[in-house]
């Protein structure tokens, strides 16, 4: 357990857990919180013993949005020149696989942070949305882009232009959420998924994440070519040799980090 002001960071086996911890503000995302999340993500990337990152909030809110009190008095020069969302981009660039466990509100910046993760698992109480239009602005931490990639233009336009919330069932149907579970089992199911990912070769999971991510930026032909290069590259690794040997010998693999 490490001491932070706005998050609780802990380890469960090979899973790095980040719990957003601003309960009085419904986990509104201020600069300090983002900096602390980024610090933990960077440490996880550098630590071979961390195989997955699990980000969660409270039962009431994953994160109800960015902290408006930090932005209300800012002008164009500051927002465009200082680029306060630049640090958020660094979280999105985390190489270690990330799971967001969402219960309650994931709105505005909260929805954007969840979408920076590779898998979103939601409880039936989860509510997603990009309500920035109600404040006279638009999403600024990738919401218009990642939401459109996840749910398509029609649904993204609906959410961004009306500011309405989408429940967990609709979010799963639309492709934003991978799994929906009951609130009392969310932590357990998310940890189970995270532990499964963390149990594999970290190099393999990082490369799998890279390959899937390329599908959003490339056509199928270019994407398949990139996949083939990444696939072939894994045959130069000790974990590929061990994984296939273990399969042939009908035993559990011992990954490089465990030797």
CSV table of C-alpha atoms in Angstrom, one decimal:
chain,number,residue,atom,x,y,z
A,1,UNK,CA,0.0,0.0,0.0
A,2,UNK,CA,1.4,3.4,-1.0
A,3,UNK,CA,0.4,6.8,0.4
A,4,UNK,CA,-1.5,9.1,-2.1
A,5,UNK,CA,-3.9,11.9,-1.6
A,6,UNK,CA,-6.5,11.0,-4.1
A,7,UNK,CA,-6.2,7.3,-4.9
A,8,UNK,CA,-5.5,4.1,-3.0
A,9,UNK,CA,-2.9,1.9,-4.7
A,10,UNK,CA,-2.4,-1.7,-3.7
A,11,UNK,CA,-1.1,-5.0,-5.1
A,12,UNK,CA,-3.0,-8.3,-5.2
A,13,UNK,CA,-0.6,-10.8,-6.6
A,14,UNK,CA,0.4,-9.6,-10.1
A,15,UNK,CA,-2.5,-7.1,-10.3
A,16,UNK,CA,-1.9,-3.4,-9.5
A,17,UNK,CA,-5.1,-2.0,-8.1
A,18,UNK,CA,-5.9,1.7,-8.3
A,19,UNK,CA,-9.0,2.9,-6.4
A,20,UNK,CA,-10.1,6.5,-7.1
A,21,UNK,CA,-10.5,8.0,-3.7
A,22,UNK,CA,-12.3,11.4,-3.7
A,23,UNK,CA,-15.6,10.3,-2.2
A,24,UNK,CA,-17.0,13.7,-1.3
A,25,UNK,CA,-16.5,14.8,-4.9
A,26,UNK,CA,-17.8,11.5,-6.4
A,27,UNK,CA,-14.2,10.9,-7.5
A,28,UNK,CA,-14.1,13.9,-9.8
A,29,UNK,CA,-10.8,13.9,-11.7
A,30,UNK,CA,-8.6,16.7,-10.7
A,31,UNK,CA,-4.9,17.3,-11.7
A,32,UNK,CA,-3.6,15.7,-8.6
A,33,UNK,CA,-5.6,12.5,-9.1
A,34,UNK,CA,-4.5,12.2,-12.7
A,35,UNK,CA,-0.9,12.7,-11.8
A,36,UNK,CA,-1.1,10.0,-9.1
A,37,UNK,CA,-2.8,7.5,-11.5
A,38,UNK,CA,-0.2,8.2,-14.1
A,39,UNK,CA,2.6,7.6,-11.5
A,40,UNK,CA,1.2,4.2,-10.6
A,41,UNK,CA,0.7,3.3,-14.3
A,42,UNK,CA,4.3,4.2,-15.2
A,43,UNK,CA,5.6,2.1,-12.3
A,44,UNK,CA,3.5,-0.8,-13.4
A,45,UNK,CA,4.9,-0.6,-16.9
A,46,UNK,CA,8.4,-0.7,-15.5
A,47,UNK,CA,7.7,-3.6,-13.2
A,48,UNK,CA,7.7,-7.0,-14.9
A,49,UNK,CA,5.9,-8.6,-12.0
A,50,UNK,CA,2.8,-6.4,-12.7
A,51,UNK,CA,0.7,-8.1,-15.4
A,52,UNK,CA,-2.5,-6.0,-15.2
A,53,UNK,CA,-3.8,-2.8,-13.8
A,54,UNK,CA,-7.3,-2.6,-12.3
A,55,UNK,CA,-8.9,0.8,-11.9
A,56,UNK,CA,-12.0,1.2,-9.9
A,57,UNK,CA,-14.0,3.8,-8.0
A,58,UNK,CA,-16.8,3.5,-5.4
A,59,UNK,CA,-20.2,1.8,-5.5
A,60,UNK,CA,-21.8,5.2,-6.1
A,61,UNK,CA,-19.3,6.6,-8.7
A,62,UNK,CA,-16.4,5.4,-10.8
A,63,UNK,CA,-15.8,9.1,-11.5
A,64,UNK,CA,-18.5,11.7,-12.0
A,65,UNK,CA,-16.4,13.8,-14.4
A,66,UNK,CA,-13.5,16.1,-14.5
A,67,UNK,CA,-13.2,18.6,-11.6
A,68,UNK,CA,-15.0,21.6,-13.1
A,69,UNK,CA,-13.7,23.9,-10.3
A,70,UNK,CA,-10.2,23.6,-11.8
A,71,UNK,CA,-11.4,24.7,-15.3
A,72,UNK,CA,-14.2,27.2,-14.7
A,73,UNK,CA,-12.0,30.3,-14.7
A,74,UNK,CA,-9.6,29.2,-17.4
A,75,UNK,CA,-9.4,30.9,-20.8
A,76,UNK,CA,-8.6,29.7,-24.3
A,77,UNK,CA,-4.9,30.5,-24.0
A,78,UNK,CA,-4.5,28.3,-20.9
A,79,UNK,CA,-6.6,25.4,-22.1
A,80,UNK,CA,-5.0,25.2,-25.6
A,81,UNK,CA,-1.5,26.4,-24.6
A,82,UNK,CA,-1.1,24.5,-21.3
A,83,UNK,CA,-3.0,21.5,-22.5
A,84,UNK,CA,-4.1,20.1,-19.1
A,85,UNK,CA,-5.4,16.9,-20.7
A,86,UNK,CA,-1.9,16.1,-22.0
A,87,UNK,CA,-1.3,14.0,-18.8
A,88,UNK,CA,-4.4,12.0,-19.5
A,89,UNK,CA,-3.0,11.0,-22.9
A,90,UNK,CA,0.0,9.5,-21.0
A,91,UNK,CA,-2.4,7.3,-19.0
A,92,UNK,CA,-3.9,6.1,-22.3
A,93,UNK,CA,-0.4,5.2,-23.5
A,94,UNK,CA,0.1,2.8,-20.6
A,95,UNK,CA,1.4,-0.5,-22.1
A,96,UNK,CA,0.3,-2.8,-19.3
A,97,UNK,CA,-3.3,-4.1,-19.9
A,98,UNK,CA,-5.9,-2.2,-17.9
A,99,UNK,CA,-9.3,-3.0,-16.7
A,100,UNK,CA,-11.9,-0.4,-15.5
A,101,UNK,CA,-14.4,-1.8,-13.0
A,102,UNK,CA,-17.3,0.7,-13.2
A,103,UNK,CA,-20.1,1.0,-10.7
A,104,UNK,CA,-22.4,4.1,-10.5
A,105,UNK,CA,-21.5,7.2,-12.5
A,106,UNK,CA,-18.9,7.3,-15.2
A,107,UNK,CA,-19.6,10.7,-16.7
A,108,UNK,CA,-17.5,13.1,-18.7
A,109,UNK,CA,-13.9,12.6,-17.7
A,110,UNK,CA,-14.9,9.5,-15.8
A,111,UNK,CA,-16.2,7.9,-19.0
A,112,UNK,CA,-13.1,9.0,-20.8
A,113,UNK,CA,-10.8,7.5,-18.2
A,114,UNK,CA,-12.8,4.2,-18.4
A,115,UNK,CA,-12.4,4.2,-22.2
A,116,UNK,CA,-8.6,4.6,-21.8
A,117,UNK,CA,-8.7,1.1,-20.3
A,118,UNK,CA,-8.6,-2.0,-22.5
A,119,UNK,CA,-11.6,-3.7,-20.9
A,120,UNK,CA,-14.6,-2.1,-19.2
A,121,UNK,CA,-16.5,-4.3,-16.7
A,122,UNK,CA,-19.7,-2.7,-15.3
A,123,UNK,CA,-22.1,-3.4,-12.6
A,124,UNK,CA,-25.8,-3.1,-13.4
A,125,UNK,CA,-25.8,0.3,-11.6
A,126,UNK,CA,-23.3,1.8,-14.0
A,127,UNK,CA,-24.2,4.9,-15.9
A,128,UNK,CA,-22.1,6.3,-18.8
A,129,UNK,CA,-22.2,9.6,-20.5
A,130,UNK,CA,-20.5,12.7,-22.0
A,131,UNK,CA,-22.6,15.5,-20.6
A,132,UNK,CA,-20.2,18.3,-21.4
A,133,UNK,CA,-22.6,19.9,-23.8
A,134,UNK,CA,-24.6,21.0,-20.7
A,135,UNK,CA,-21.7,23.1,-19.7
A,136,UNK,CA,-21.2,24.8,-23.0
A,137,UNK,CA,-18.2,22.6,-24.0
A,138,UNK,CA,-17.5,19.2,-25.5
A,139,UNK,CA,-15.4,16.3,-24.3
A,140,UNK,CA,-11.8,17.2,-24.2
A,141,UNK,CA,-9.9,14.0,-23.1
A,142,UNK,CA,-10.7,11.9,-26.1
A,143,UNK,CA,-14.4,11.3,-25.5
A,144,UNK,CA,-15.7,12.2,-28.9
A,145,UNK,CA,-13.0,9.9,-30.5
A,146,UNK,CA,-13.0,6.8,-28.3
A,147,UNK,CA,-16.7,6.8,-27.8
A,148,UNK,CA,-17.3,6.9,-31.6
A,149,UNK,CA,-14.8,4.1,-32.1
A,150,UNK,CA,-16.5,2.0,-29.4
A,151,UNK,CA,-20.2,2.6,-30.2
A,152,UNK,CA,-20.3,4.1,-33.6
A,153,UNK,CA,-21.3,7.6,-34.9
A,154,UNK,CA,-25.0,7.4,-34.3
A,155,UNK,CA,-24.8,6.5,-30.6
A,156,UNK,CA,-21.9,8.8,-30.0
A,157,UNK,CA,-23.7,11.7,-31.6
A,158,UNK,CA,-26.8,10.9,-29.4
A,159,UNK,CA,-24.7,10.9,-26.2
A,160,UNK,CA,-22.5,13.9,-27.0
A,161,UNK,CA,-25.3,16.2,-28.3
A,162,UNK,CA,-28.0,15.3,-25.8
A,163,UNK,CA,-25.8,14.8,-22.8
A,164,UNK,CA,-28.0,11.8,-21.7
A,165,UNK,CA,-26.7,8.9,-19.7
A,166,UNK,CA,-26.5,5.3,-21.0
A,167,UNK,CA,-27.1,2.4,-18.6
A,168,UNK,CA,-24.9,-0.7,-18.4
A,169,UNK,CA,-27.2,-2.9,-20.5
A,170,UNK,CA,-27.3,-0.3,-23.3
A,171,UNK,CA,-23.5,0.2,-23.0
A,172,UNK,CA,-22.9,-3.5,-23.4
A,173,UNK,CA,-25.2,-3.8,-26.4
A,174,UNK,CA,-23.5,-0.8,-28.0
A,175,UNK,CA,-20.0,-2.3,-27.5
A,176,UNK,CA,-18.6,0.0,-24.9
A,177,UNK,CA,-18.7,-2.5,-22.0
A,178,UNK,CA,-17.3,-6.0,-22.2
A,179,UNK,CA,-19.3,-7.5,-19.3
A,180,UNK,CA,-22.1,-6.6,-17.0
A,181,UNK,CA,-22.4,-8.2,-13.5
A,182,UNK,CA,-24.3,-7.6,-10.3
A,183,UNK,CA,-22.9,-4.9,-8.1
A,184,UNK,CA,-21.9,-7.2,-5.3
A,185,UNK,CA,-19.8,-9.4,-7.7
A,186,UNK,CA,-18.1,-6.6,-9.7
A,187,UNK,CA,-14.9,-6.4,-7.7
A,188,UNK,CA,-14.5,-10.2,-7.6
A,189,UNK,CA,-15.2,-10.6,-11.3
A,190,UNK,CA,-12.9,-7.8,-12.3
A,191,UNK,CA,-10.1,-9.1,-10.2
A,192,UNK,CA,-10.6,-12.6,-11.6
A,193,UNK,CA,-10.2,-11.2,-15.1
A,194,UNK,CA,-7.2,-9.1,-14.1
A,195,UNK,CA,-5.5,-12.0,-12.4
A,196,UNK,CA,-6.1,-14.2,-15.5
A,197,UNK,CA,-4.4,-11.6,-17.7
A,198,UNK,CA,-1.6,-11.1,-15.2
A,199,UNK,CA,-1.0,-14.8,-15.2
A,200,UNK,CA,0.2,-14.8,-18.8
A,201,UNK,CA,3.5,-13.6,-20.2
A,202,UNK,CA,3.5,-9.8,-19.8
A,203,UNK,CA,5.3,-9.4,-23.1
A,204,UNK,CA,2.6,-11.4,-24.9
A,205,UNK,CA,-0.2,-9.4,-23.3
A,206,UNK,CA,1.4,-6.1,-24.2
A,207,UNK,CA,1.9,-7.2,-27.8
A,208,UNK,CA,-1.7,-8.5,-28.0
A,209,UNK,CA,-2.9,-5.1,-26.7
A,210,UNK,CA,-0.8,-3.3,-29.3
A,211,UNK,CA,-2.1,-5.5,-32.1
A,212,UNK,CA,-5.8,-5.0,-31.1
A,213,UNK,CA,-5.2,-1.3,-30.7
A,214,UNK,CA,-3.9,-1.0,-34.3
A,215,UNK,CA,-7.3,-2.3,-35.6
A,216,UNK,CA,-8.7,1.1,-34.8
A,217,UNK,CA,-6.1,3.1,-36.7
A,218,UNK,CA,-5.5,0.9,-39.8
A,219,UNK,CA,-7.4,-0.8,-42.5
A,220,UNK,CA,-7.7,-4.6,-42.4
A,221,UNK,CA,-4.9,-5.2,-44.9
A,222,UNK,CA,-2.4,-3.0,-43.0
A,223,UNK,CA,-3.6,-4.3,-39.7
A,224,UNK,CA,-3.2,-7.9,-40.6
A,225,UNK,CA,0.3,-7.2,-41.9
A,226,UNK,CA,1.2,-5.5,-38.5
A,227,UNK,CA,-0.3,-8.4,-36.7
A,228,UNK,CA,1.9,-10.8,-38.6
A,229,UNK,CA,5.0,-8.9,-37.8
A,230,UNK,CA,4.1,-8.8,-34.1
A,231,UNK,CA,3.2,-12.5,-34.2
A,232,UNK,CA,6.5,-13.4,-35.8
A,233,UNK,CA,8.4,-11.2,-33.3
A,234,UNK,CA,7.2,-13.3,-30.4
A,235,UNK,CA,9.0,-16.3,-31.8
A,236,UNK,CA,12.2,-14.5,-30.8
A,237,UNK,CA,11.2,-14.5,-27.1
A,238,UNK,CA,11.9,-17.0,-24.3
A,239,UNK,CA,8.2,-16.9,-23.3
A,240,UNK,CA,7.1,-18.3,-26.7
A,241,UNK,CA,9.7,-21.2,-26.4
A,242,UNK,CA,8.5,-21.9,-22.8
A,243,UNK,CA,4.8,-21.6,-23.6
A,244,UNK,CA,4.9,-24.0,-26.5
A,245,UNK,CA,7.2,-26.4,-24.7
A,246,UNK,CA,4.9,-26.5,-21.7
A,247,UNK,CA,1.9,-27.2,-24.0
A,248,UNK,CA,3.7,-30.1,-25.6
A,249,UNK,CA,4.8,-31.4,-22.3
A,250,UNK,CA,1.3,-31.0,-20.7
A,251,UNK,CA,2.5,-28.8,-17.9
A,252,UNK,CA,2.0,-25.2,-16.7
A,253,UNK,CA,4.4,-22.7,-18.3
A,254,UNK,CA,7.0,-20.9,-16.2
A,255,UNK,CA,7.2,-17.4,-17.7
A,256,UNK,CA,10.5,-15.5,-17.9
A,257,UNK,CA,9.5,-13.3,-14.9
A,258,UNK,CA,9.1,-16.4,-12.7
A,259,UNK,CA,12.5,-17.9,-13.5
